[in-house]
């Protein structure tokens, strides 16, 4: 039973799109193909499943090829190189489109929320048929119907929304695991970050809706969920009579048949003792926490508006490890923030060593127009950044290798996720701590949890053997 008026309206558009697709099929005497390419984070990956869900429902068939009849790029703009990759690939799409006059191209996601990007697309990329944003992604079917009936570039970008529209078709990439949006947007305004501008203010979904969605997924074969939000620790803020994030986790834990719970991303300033307690007592919450550090220098953190210090971060790590000694802690680090000195970088290196991260994504600072950091003086020169980046990266890699080794020889439970790409008699499994294990196994095991003995360590993954 669908309650949401907007969802009902969109389902009607899907019906109209079906008719259009059918007509085109009759004309071309073949199926229409589509391809959805995701750039960026898990939130975008989840959005892409929604886009593909609508297209498959309307009658398209999926292809991997860039010359599909309908190509959708779901973009990311967190760093400028993400934008550059999209522009690069659009150039190639233009030549495909010259060969296939039926071809349509759509662009959505975080990049299209930037007015300067939309201006550029209008001026120089007129072959892009449809441009829409993150706030109105639910209206994709409606825009597709318009795209096939109007012969001009359609631009539909909203600067905000208070709507949350779920309950539309979703094509999940995996049958046994799924992301679930629990909140959208971000209120933190870290000074380097464009996300609050392109994803808007924080909005949480109702916990009963989240639980109902997960229950349905479990009925459909899902055993692992990843609760998604830019800052899951502030879940529920702004909603009346709503539970906190740790309480939401407790509700999700009760869902029968669900085996594993993950979540992403946590902000150190909001991570509560209550959350640590709930995690430690849980049988289902995975032993992995992604806790972006960004910098180990309290002064840089202050200018980043992160609202915690080096000491606070390290205390938090100690508290988490005291409650769950084996937990994997991963992080994000930015190198080259304006004004960052060699001494600041040494502080970051110090935190990496003390916190003993299992892994860290290390990024070079990217200047994002409109953010406070873009206007800061003393942007660091490229050569210095490169040197600092290499130092941070080598420390991270050494730490990850040493730290991940701790499981060698142990028996662990893995979720069998797929056939190994190099050798199809092997499967890839994922430990609760997020480490990958390769082991001999049959594809019938995909989606199940298995006990595996970790035999050989290979730097960041293990080889293992099934033991039961
Ligand atoms: N430059 C480099 N990295 C950035 N991130 C966010 N904004 C920027 C930027 N302007 C990184 C942060 C964040 C991750 C998702 O992307 O480390 O945690
Ligand atoms: Fe960006 Fe900071 Fe929000 Fe993360 S918490 S999305 S880094 S503003």
Short mmCIF file of C-alpha atoms and ligand atoms in Angstrom, two decimals:
data_model
loop_
_atom_site.label_atom_id
_atom_site.label_comp_id
_atom_site.label_asym_id
_atom_site.label_seq_id
_atom_site.Cartn_x
_atom_site.Cartn_y
_atom_site.Cartn_z
CA UNK A 1 0.00 0.00 0.00
CA UNK A 2 1.55 3.29 -1.09
CA UNK A 3 0.62 6.37 0.96
CA UNK A 4 2.80 8.99 -0.56
CA UNK A 5 0.95 11.14 -3.11
CA UNK A 6 4.13 12.04 -4.99
CA UNK A 7 5.07 8.34 -5.25
CA UNK A 8 1.62 7.56 -6.71
CA UNK A 9 2.04 10.34 -9.26
CA UNK A 10 5.45 8.99 -10.26
CA UNK A 11 4.07 5.46 -10.64
CA UNK A 12 1.65 6.91 -13.20
CA UNK A 13 4.59 8.43 -15.07
CA UNK A 14 6.30 5.05 -15.08
CA UNK A 15 3.19 3.67 -16.83
CA UNK A 16 3.43 6.44 -19.44
CA UNK A 17 7.14 5.74 -19.88
CA UNK A 18 6.33 2.05 -20.47
CA UNK A 19 4.12 3.06 -23.40
CA UNK A 20 6.86 5.24 -24.87
CA UNK A 21 9.42 2.44 -24.51
CA UNK A 22 7.03 -0.02 -26.14
CA UNK A 23 6.47 2.28 -29.12
CA UNK A 24 10.24 2.73 -29.58
CA UNK A 25 10.76 -1.04 -29.35
CA UNK A 26 8.19 -1.62 -32.09
CA UNK A 27 9.88 1.01 -34.23
CA UNK A 28 13.41 -0.32 -33.72
CA UNK A 29 12.40 -4.02 -33.52
CA UNK A 30 14.59 -4.49 -30.45
CA UNK A 31 14.71 -3.71 -26.74
CA UNK A 32 15.89 -0.29 -25.58
CA UNK A 33 19.12 -0.40 -23.58
CA UNK A 34 20.16 1.76 -20.66
CA UNK A 35 23.23 2.34 -18.55
CA UNK A 36 23.47 4.11 -15.19
CA UNK A 37 27.02 5.09 -14.18
CA UNK A 38 27.67 6.08 -10.60
CA UNK A 39 30.40 8.47 -9.52
CA UNK A 40 31.12 9.04 -5.84
CA UNK A 41 29.77 7.68 -2.59
CA UNK A 42 27.37 5.01 -1.28
CA UNK A 43 24.50 7.52 -1.25
CA UNK A 44 24.92 7.97 -5.01
CA UNK A 45 25.16 4.20 -5.49
CA UNK A 46 21.82 3.86 -3.72
CA UNK A 47 20.29 6.65 -5.85
CA UNK A 48 21.50 4.84 -8.98
CA UNK A 49 19.63 1.70 -7.89
CA UNK A 50 16.49 3.83 -7.78
CA UNK A 51 17.13 5.26 -11.27
CA UNK A 52 17.79 1.83 -12.72
CA UNK A 53 14.73 0.42 -10.90
CA UNK A 54 12.50 2.89 -12.74
CA UNK A 55 14.11 2.21 -16.11
CA UNK A 56 13.90 -1.59 -15.80
CA UNK A 57 10.29 -1.29 -14.68
CA UNK A 58 9.57 0.82 -17.78
CA UNK A 59 11.01 -1.88 -20.05
CA UNK A 60 14.64 -0.91 -20.64
CA UNK A 61 17.32 -3.60 -20.43
CA UNK A 62 20.59 -2.86 -18.69
CA UNK A 63 23.91 -2.81 -20.54
CA UNK A 64 27.44 -1.97 -19.46
CA UNK A 65 28.11 -0.09 -22.67
CA UNK A 66 28.58 3.64 -23.05
CA UNK A 67 26.59 3.55 -26.31
CA UNK A 68 23.31 2.49 -24.69
CA UNK A 69 20.08 4.07 -25.92
CA UNK A 70 19.85 5.92 -22.64
CA UNK A 71 22.96 6.81 -20.61
CA UNK A 72 22.62 8.38 -17.15
CA UNK A 73 25.59 9.75 -15.25
CA UNK A 74 24.89 10.09 -11.55
CA UNK A 75 27.66 12.51 -10.65
CA UNK A 76 29.78 13.53 -7.67
CA UNK A 77 31.31 16.93 -7.03
CA UNK A 78 33.10 16.47 -3.71
CA UNK A 79 36.48 16.99 -5.42
CA UNK A 80 37.15 18.69 -8.74
CA UNK A 81 38.68 15.57 -10.36
CA UNK A 82 35.23 13.92 -10.12
CA UNK A 83 33.81 16.76 -12.24
CA UNK A 84 36.68 16.51 -14.73
CA UNK A 85 36.07 12.78 -15.23
CA UNK A 86 32.43 13.46 -16.08
CA UNK A 87 33.32 16.16 -18.62
CA UNK A 88 35.88 13.79 -20.15
CA UNK A 89 33.36 10.99 -20.55
CA UNK A 90 30.70 13.33 -21.91
CA UNK A 91 33.04 14.06 -24.82
CA UNK A 92 33.08 10.36 -25.73
CA UNK A 93 29.28 10.14 -25.37
CA UNK A 94 28.88 12.93 -27.92
CA UNK A 95 30.49 10.80 -30.62
CA UNK A 96 28.35 7.76 -29.67
CA UNK A 97 25.28 9.94 -30.00
CA UNK A 98 26.25 10.93 -33.53
CA UNK A 99 26.09 7.24 -34.49
CA UNK A 100 22.88 6.39 -32.61
CA UNK A 101 20.21 9.01 -33.24
CA UNK A 102 17.93 7.36 -30.66
CA UNK A 103 20.46 7.89 -27.92
CA UNK A 104 19.52 10.01 -24.90
CA UNK A 105 21.85 11.32 -22.21
CA UNK A 106 20.93 12.44 -18.69
CA UNK A 107 23.06 13.95 -15.97
CA UNK A 108 22.06 14.07 -12.31
CA UNK A 109 23.61 13.96 -8.86
CA UNK A 110 25.69 16.43 -6.90
CA UNK A 111 27.44 18.12 -9.85
CA UNK A 112 24.20 19.34 -11.36
CA UNK A 113 23.31 21.12 -8.08
CA UNK A 114 26.09 23.60 -8.86
CA UNK A 115 24.77 26.56 -10.89
CA UNK A 116 28.12 27.00 -12.68
CA UNK A 117 27.96 23.39 -13.92
CA UNK A 118 24.42 23.85 -15.25
CA UNK A 119 25.50 27.02 -17.07
CA UNK A 120 28.40 25.16 -18.67
CA UNK A 121 26.15 22.24 -19.71
CA UNK A 122 23.61 24.61 -21.25
CA UNK A 123 26.27 26.53 -23.13
CA UNK A 124 28.59 23.77 -24.34
CA UNK A 125 26.87 20.40 -23.89
CA UNK A 126 23.57 20.85 -25.67
CA UNK A 127 23.63 17.13 -26.59
CA UNK A 128 22.80 16.31 -22.94
CA UNK A 129 19.02 15.78 -23.07
CA UNK A 130 18.11 15.87 -19.39
CA UNK A 131 19.70 17.53 -16.37
CA UNK A 132 18.17 17.10 -12.92
CA UNK A 133 19.37 17.41 -9.34
CA UNK A 134 19.59 15.48 -6.09
CA UNK A 135 16.42 16.91 -4.51
CA UNK A 136 14.03 15.82 -7.26
CA UNK A 137 15.55 12.48 -8.23
CA UNK A 138 12.21 10.85 -7.36
CA UNK A 139 10.66 12.62 -10.38
CA UNK A 140 12.98 10.80 -12.82
CA UNK A 141 10.11 8.96 -14.58
CA UNK A 142 8.25 12.23 -15.10
CA UNK A 143 11.35 13.85 -16.63
CA UNK A 144 11.97 10.83 -18.87
CA UNK A 145 8.43 11.13 -20.26
CA UNK A 146 9.09 14.81 -20.98
CA UNK A 147 12.49 14.03 -22.49
CA UNK A 148 10.92 11.67 -25.03
CA UNK A 149 8.14 14.08 -25.95
CA UNK A 150 9.88 17.50 -25.95
CA UNK A 151 12.69 18.10 -28.36
CA UNK A 152 14.88 20.30 -26.20
CA UNK A 153 17.31 20.11 -23.30
CA UNK A 154 15.35 19.71 -20.06
CA UNK A 155 16.83 21.29 -16.94
CA UNK A 156 15.07 20.56 -13.63
CA UNK A 157 17.28 21.40 -10.69
CA UNK A 158 15.75 22.41 -7.33
CA UNK A 159 17.73 24.24 -4.71
CA UNK A 160 16.07 22.43 -1.83
CA UNK A 161 13.28 20.08 -0.83
CA UNK A 162 11.37 18.93 2.21
CA UNK A 163 10.05 15.87 0.37
CA UNK A 164 11.25 12.35 1.00
CA UNK A 165 9.84 10.03 -1.64
CA UNK A 166 10.63 6.36 -1.34
CA UNK A 167 8.32 3.46 -2.34
CA UNK A 168 9.32 3.58 -6.02
CA UNK A 169 10.94 0.63 -7.84
CA UNK A 170 14.58 -0.09 -6.92
CA UNK A 171 16.98 -2.37 -8.84
CA UNK A 172 19.38 -3.62 -6.19
CA UNK A 173 22.91 -4.41 -7.31
CA UNK A 174 23.13 -7.26 -4.79
CA UNK A 175 20.28 -9.59 -3.86
CA UNK A 176 21.64 -10.19 -0.34
CA UNK A 177 22.72 -6.73 0.83
CA UNK A 178 21.37 -3.24 0.47
CA UNK A 179 21.92 0.38 1.41
CA UNK A 180 19.06 2.22 3.15
CA UNK A 181 18.86 5.99 3.33
CA UNK A 182 18.08 7.00 6.88
CA UNK A 183 18.76 10.69 6.36
CA UNK A 184 19.64 13.12 3.61
CA UNK A 185 21.77 16.26 3.52
CA UNK A 186 24.22 17.72 5.99
CA UNK A 187 24.19 20.68 8.42
CA UNK A 188 27.83 20.64 9.40
CA UNK A 189 29.40 23.01 6.90
CA UNK A 190 32.96 21.80 7.19
CA UNK A 191 34.73 24.70 5.49
CA UNK A 192 36.21 22.64 2.61
CA UNK A 193 33.05 20.70 1.80
CA UNK A 194 30.47 21.31 -0.90
CA UNK A 195 28.03 18.62 0.31
CA UNK A 196 25.80 20.89 2.44
CA UNK A 197 25.37 23.16 -0.61
CA UNK A 198 24.49 20.38 -3.06
CA UNK A 199 22.65 17.97 -0.78
CA UNK A 200 20.84 20.56 1.34
CA UNK A 201 19.87 20.55 5.00
CA UNK A 202 19.62 17.42 7.12
CA UNK A 203 16.34 15.52 6.85
CA UNK A 204 15.75 12.20 8.61
CA UNK A 205 13.28 9.53 7.60
CA UNK A 206 10.80 8.19 10.16
CA UNK A 207 12.20 5.17 11.99
CA UNK A 208 9.05 3.10 11.44
CA UNK A 209 9.42 3.63 7.67
CA UNK A 210 13.07 2.63 7.81
CA UNK A 211 12.26 -0.50 9.80
CA UNK A 212 9.39 -1.39 7.43
CA UNK A 213 11.68 -0.99 4.41
CA UNK A 214 14.32 -3.25 5.98
CA UNK A 215 11.69 -5.84 6.91
CA UNK A 216 10.62 -5.95 3.27
CA UNK A 217 14.20 -6.26 2.10
CA UNK A 218 14.77 -9.16 4.50
CA UNK A 219 11.68 -10.88 3.11
CA UNK A 220 13.29 -10.42 -0.28
CA UNK A 221 16.54 -12.16 0.74
CA UNK A 222 18.65 -9.33 2.17
CA UNK A 223 20.85 -10.33 5.13
CA UNK A 224 23.01 -7.20 5.45
CA UNK A 225 21.99 -3.55 5.45
CA UNK A 226 24.06 -0.38 5.39
CA UNK A 227 22.29 2.58 6.99
CA UNK A 228 23.28 5.62 4.96
CA UNK A 229 23.58 9.29 5.81
CA UNK A 230 26.22 12.03 5.67
CA UNK A 231 26.21 12.17 9.46
CA UNK A 232 24.24 9.25 10.88
CA UNK A 233 25.01 10.27 14.47
CA UNK A 234 22.63 13.20 14.22
CA UNK A 235 19.81 10.97 12.95
CA UNK A 236 16.38 12.12 14.18
CA UNK A 237 17.34 15.75 14.87
CA UNK A 238 14.51 18.02 13.83
CA UNK A 239 11.83 15.29 13.90
CA UNK A 240 9.27 15.23 16.72
CA UNK A 241 8.92 12.03 18.73
CA UNK A 242 11.73 10.33 16.92
CA UNK A 243 14.40 8.02 18.28
CA UNK A 244 18.16 8.69 18.35
CA UNK A 245 20.61 6.83 16.10
CA UNK A 246 21.58 4.24 18.78
CA UNK A 247 17.87 3.61 19.42
CA UNK A 248 17.26 3.21 15.69
CA UNK A 249 20.04 0.60 15.63
CA UNK A 250 18.34 -1.28 18.46
CA UNK A 251 15.08 -1.34 16.51
CA UNK A 252 16.84 -2.59 13.37
CA UNK A 253 18.68 -5.23 15.42
CA UNK A 254 15.31 -6.76 16.36
CA UNK A 255 14.39 -7.52 12.74
CA UNK A 256 14.32 -11.26 12.43
CA UNK A 257 16.31 -12.74 9.57
CA UNK A 258 18.60 -9.72 9.31
CA UNK A 259 22.16 -10.84 10.05
CA UNK A 260 24.39 -7.80 9.69
CA UNK A 261 24.07 -4.05 10.15
CA UNK A 262 26.54 -1.46 8.90
CA UNK A 263 26.32 2.32 8.84
CA UNK A 264 28.10 5.21 7.19
CA UNK A 265 29.23 7.95 7.95
CA UNK A 266 29.91 8.96 11.55
CA UNK A 267 31.06 12.41 12.57
CA UNK A 268 33.47 12.29 15.54
CA UNK A 269 31.84 15.31 17.20
CA UNK A 270 28.49 13.50 17.46
CA UNK A 271 29.53 9.93 18.20
CA UNK A 272 27.96 9.18 21.60
CA UNK A 273 28.90 6.79 24.41
CA UNK A 274 25.43 5.36 23.93
CA UNK A 275 26.31 4.38 20.36
CA UNK A 276 29.49 2.62 21.51
CA UNK A 277 27.48 0.74 24.14
CA UNK A 278 24.79 -0.32 21.65
CA UNK A 279 27.45 -1.48 19.19
CA UNK A 280 29.35 -3.44 21.83
CA UNK A 281 26.18 -5.21 23.00
CA UNK A 282 24.95 -5.95 19.50
CA UNK A 283 25.23 -9.29 17.76
CA UNK A 284 24.45 -7.84 14.35
CA UNK A 285 26.24 -4.51 14.09
CA UNK A 286 29.49 -5.09 12.23
CA UNK A 287 32.81 -4.47 13.93
CA UNK A 288 33.71 -1.61 11.64
CA UNK A 289 33.38 2.11 12.04
CA UNK A 290 34.27 4.73 9.47
CA UNK A 291 35.26 7.83 11.41
CA UNK A 292 36.64 10.61 9.21
CA UNK A 293 39.59 12.35 10.87
CA UNK A 294 40.34 14.84 8.04
CA UNK A 295 43.39 16.20 9.90
CA UNK A 296 45.38 15.36 13.02
CA UNK A 297 46.19 19.02 13.71
CA UNK A 298 43.79 20.71 16.13
CA UNK A 299 44.50 24.06 14.48
CA UNK A 300 43.64 22.74 11.00
CA UNK A 301 40.56 21.01 12.44
CA UNK A 302 39.46 24.34 13.90
CA UNK A 303 39.77 26.04 10.53
CA UNK A 304 37.97 23.13 8.90
CA UNK A 305 35.08 23.73 11.36
CA UNK A 306 35.20 20.09 12.45
CA UNK A 307 34.44 20.97 16.08
CA UNK A 308 36.76 18.41 17.71
CA UNK A 309 40.46 18.36 18.55
CA UNK A 310 43.24 15.84 17.99
CA UNK A 311 42.95 14.81 21.67
CA UNK A 312 39.19 14.40 21.49
CA UNK A 313 39.51 12.19 18.42
CA UNK A 314 42.14 9.98 20.04
CA UNK A 315 40.05 9.67 23.23
CA UNK A 316 37.13 8.57 21.11
CA UNK A 317 39.23 5.90 19.40
CA UNK A 318 40.39 4.68 22.84
CA UNK A 319 36.81 4.45 24.08
CA UNK A 320 35.72 2.51 20.98
CA UNK A 321 38.67 0.11 21.24
CA UNK A 322 38.15 -0.36 24.99
CA UNK A 323 34.58 -1.50 24.29
CA UNK A 324 35.41 -3.52 21.14
CA UNK A 325 39.12 -4.40 21.01
CA UNK A 326 39.12 -5.97 17.54
CA UNK A 327 36.99 -3.38 15.79
CA UNK A 328 38.26 -1.99 12.48
CA UNK A 329 38.44 1.79 12.39
CA UNK A 330 38.80 3.45 9.00
CA UNK A 331 39.02 7.11 8.17
CA UNK A 332 39.24 9.91 5.60
CA UNK A 333 42.16 12.33 5.56
CA UNK A 334 42.58 15.54 3.58
CA UNK A 335 46.10 16.76 2.79
CA UNK A 336 46.80 20.33 1.67
CA UNK A 337 44.02 22.26 3.40
CA UNK A 338 44.80 26.03 3.20
CA UNK A 339 47.55 27.01 5.63
CA UNK A 340 48.52 23.41 6.43
CA UNK A 341 52.21 23.26 7.44
CA UNK A 342 54.68 20.38 7.62
CA UNK A 343 54.16 20.40 11.42
CA UNK A 344 50.40 20.00 10.90
CA UNK A 345 51.07 17.02 8.62
CA UNK A 346 53.28 15.47 11.31
CA UNK A 347 50.32 15.75 13.70
CA UNK A 348 48.22 13.80 11.18
CA UNK A 349 50.96 11.17 10.90
CA UNK A 350 51.02 10.97 14.71
CA UNK A 351 47.26 10.32 14.86
CA UNK A 352 47.51 7.64 12.16
CA UNK A 353 50.12 5.83 14.26
CA UNK A 354 48.26 6.24 17.55
CA UNK A 355 44.79 5.47 16.22
CA UNK A 356 46.08 2.49 14.20
CA UNK A 357 43.62 2.80 11.37
CA UNK A 358 42.74 -0.35 9.49
CA UNK A 359 42.53 1.77 6.39
CA UNK A 360 42.29 5.40 5.36
CA UNK A 361 41.17 7.18 2.24
CA UNK A 362 43.64 9.99 1.69
CA UNK A 363 42.59 12.92 -0.48
CA UNK A 364 44.38 15.96 -1.79
CA UNK A 365 42.45 19.07 -0.81
CA UNK A 366 40.31 20.28 -3.69
CA UNK A 367 39.16 23.88 -3.79
CA UNK A 368 35.35 23.98 -4.12
CA UNK A 369 33.87 27.27 -5.28
CA UNK A 370 31.51 28.77 -2.74
CA UNK A 371 32.98 27.04 0.32
CA UNK A 372 34.69 29.20 2.99
CA UNK A 373 38.04 27.39 2.51
CA UNK A 374 38.15 28.37 -1.17
CA UNK A 375 38.45 32.01 -0.09
CA UNK A 376 41.12 31.35 2.56
CA UNK A 377 44.57 32.78 2.09
CA UNK A 378 47.73 30.66 1.86
CA UNK A 379 46.46 27.84 -0.33
CA UNK A 380 49.31 25.30 -0.25
CA UNK A 381 51.37 24.93 -3.45
CA UNK A 382 51.09 21.73 -5.45
CA UNK A 383 54.64 20.50 -4.90
CA UNK A 384 54.40 20.80 -1.11
CA UNK A 385 51.03 19.07 -1.09
CA UNK A 386 52.44 16.20 -3.14
CA UNK A 387 55.30 15.68 -0.65
CA UNK A 388 52.93 15.80 2.32
CA UNK A 389 50.47 13.49 0.57
CA UNK A 390 53.18 10.87 -0.08
CA UNK A 391 54.21 10.95 3.59
CA UNK A 392 50.62 10.51 4.81
CA UNK A 393 49.86 7.79 2.25
CA UNK A 394 52.95 5.72 3.09
CA UNK A 395 52.16 5.96 6.82
CA UNK A 396 48.58 4.88 6.18
CA UNK A 397 49.65 1.93 4.03
CA UNK A 398 52.20 0.70 6.53
CA UNK A 399 49.71 1.02 9.37
CA UNK A 400 46.94 -0.75 7.42
CA UNK A 401 49.25 -3.68 6.60
CA UNK A 402 50.41 -4.10 10.20
CA UNK A 403 46.98 -3.68 11.69
CA UNK A 404 44.96 -5.90 9.32
CA UNK A 405 47.41 -8.77 9.92
CA UNK A 406 46.00 -9.30 13.43
CA UNK A 407 43.44 -11.85 12.24
CA UNK A 408 45.89 -14.27 10.61
CA UNK A 409 45.19 -17.88 11.64
CA UNK A 410 41.79 -17.05 13.16
CA UNK A 411 38.38 -18.41 12.25
CA UNK A 412 35.97 -15.66 11.25
CA UNK A 413 32.48 -15.37 9.76
CA UNK A 414 32.27 -13.91 6.28
CA UNK A 415 29.37 -12.95 4.06
CA UNK A 416 29.96 -14.63 0.68
CA UNK A 417 29.55 -11.74 -1.76
CA UNK A 418 30.52 -13.00 -5.18
CA UNK A 419 32.76 -15.02 -7.45
CA UNK A 420 36.41 -14.00 -7.43
CA UNK A 421 37.36 -12.14 -10.61
CA UNK A 422 40.73 -13.85 -11.04
CA UNK A 423 39.68 -17.45 -10.35
CA UNK A 424 36.05 -18.53 -10.63
CA UNK A 425 36.51 -21.51 -8.30
CA UNK A 426 37.05 -18.92 -5.54
CA UNK A 427 34.58 -16.66 -3.75
CA UNK A 428 35.08 -13.22 -2.22
CA UNK A 429 33.74 -12.87 1.30
CA UNK A 430 33.62 -9.92 3.67
CA UNK A 431 34.44 -10.05 7.35
CA UNK A 432 32.47 -8.10 9.92
CA UNK A 433 35.56 -5.83 10.08
CA UNK A 434 35.13 -5.18 6.33
CA UNK A 435 38.29 -7.07 5.27
CA UNK A 436 37.96 -9.20 2.14
CA UNK A 437 38.76 -12.94 2.17
CA UNK A 438 39.25 -15.19 -0.88
CA UNK A 439 38.43 -18.88 -0.46
CA UNK A 440 37.45 -21.91 -2.52
CA UNK A 441 33.68 -22.10 -2.79
CA UNK A 442 30.71 -22.52 -5.02
CA UNK A 443 28.44 -19.75 -6.28
CA UNK A 444 25.47 -21.34 -4.47
CA UNK A 445 27.00 -19.92 -1.27
CA UNK A 446 26.66 -16.30 -2.42
CA UNK A 447 24.56 -14.38 0.07
CA UNK A 448 25.22 -16.77 2.95
CA UNK A 449 27.42 -16.41 6.04
CA UNK A 450 30.24 -18.93 6.35
CA UNK A 451 32.97 -19.71 8.86
CA UNK A 452 36.38 -19.34 7.24
CA UNK A 453 39.89 -19.90 8.59
CA UNK A 454 42.25 -17.11 7.55
CA UNK A 455 45.36 -18.81 6.21
CA UNK A 456 47.48 -16.24 4.35
CA UNK A 457 47.62 -12.49 4.67
CA UNK A 458 48.24 -10.47 1.49
CA UNK A 459 48.66 -6.90 2.65
CA UNK A 460 45.01 -5.87 2.69
CA UNK A 461 43.08 -9.11 2.06
CA UNK A 462 43.28 -12.74 3.19
CA UNK A 463 43.18 -16.16 1.64
CA UNK A 464 41.12 -18.60 3.68
CA UNK A 465 39.37 -21.98 3.82
CA UNK A 466 35.78 -22.76 4.69
CA UNK A 467 35.70 -24.67 7.97
CA UNK A 468 32.07 -25.74 8.33
N1 LIG B 1 38.83 18.22 -0.96
C1 LIG B 1 39.31 17.00 -0.68
N2 LIG B 1 38.61 16.07 -0.04
C2 LIG B 1 37.35 16.37 0.36
N3 LIG B 1 36.43 15.66 1.02
C3 LIG B 1 35.33 16.42 1.16
N4 LIG B 1 35.53 17.63 0.60
C4 LIG B 1 36.79 17.63 0.10
C5 LIG B 1 37.57 18.59 -0.58
N5 LIG B 1 37.12 19.81 -0.86
C6 LIG B 1 36.66 14.31 1.52
C7 LIG B 1 36.51 14.24 3.03
C8 LIG B 1 35.24 13.46 3.21
C9 LIG B 1 35.24 12.58 1.98
C10 LIG B 1 33.94 12.00 1.62
O1 LIG B 1 35.71 13.43 0.97
O2 LIG B 1 37.61 13.52 3.54
O3 LIG B 1 35.21 12.74 4.41
FE1 LIG B 2 30.95 17.48 4.21
FE2 LIG B 2 31.52 17.82 6.80
FE3 LIG B 2 28.98 17.28 6.04
FE4 LIG B 2 30.87 15.36 5.87
S1 LIG B 2 30.14 16.36 7.77
S2 LIG B 2 29.34 15.91 4.29
S3 LIG B 2 32.69 16.54 5.32
S4 LIG B 2 30.17 19.13 5.55
#
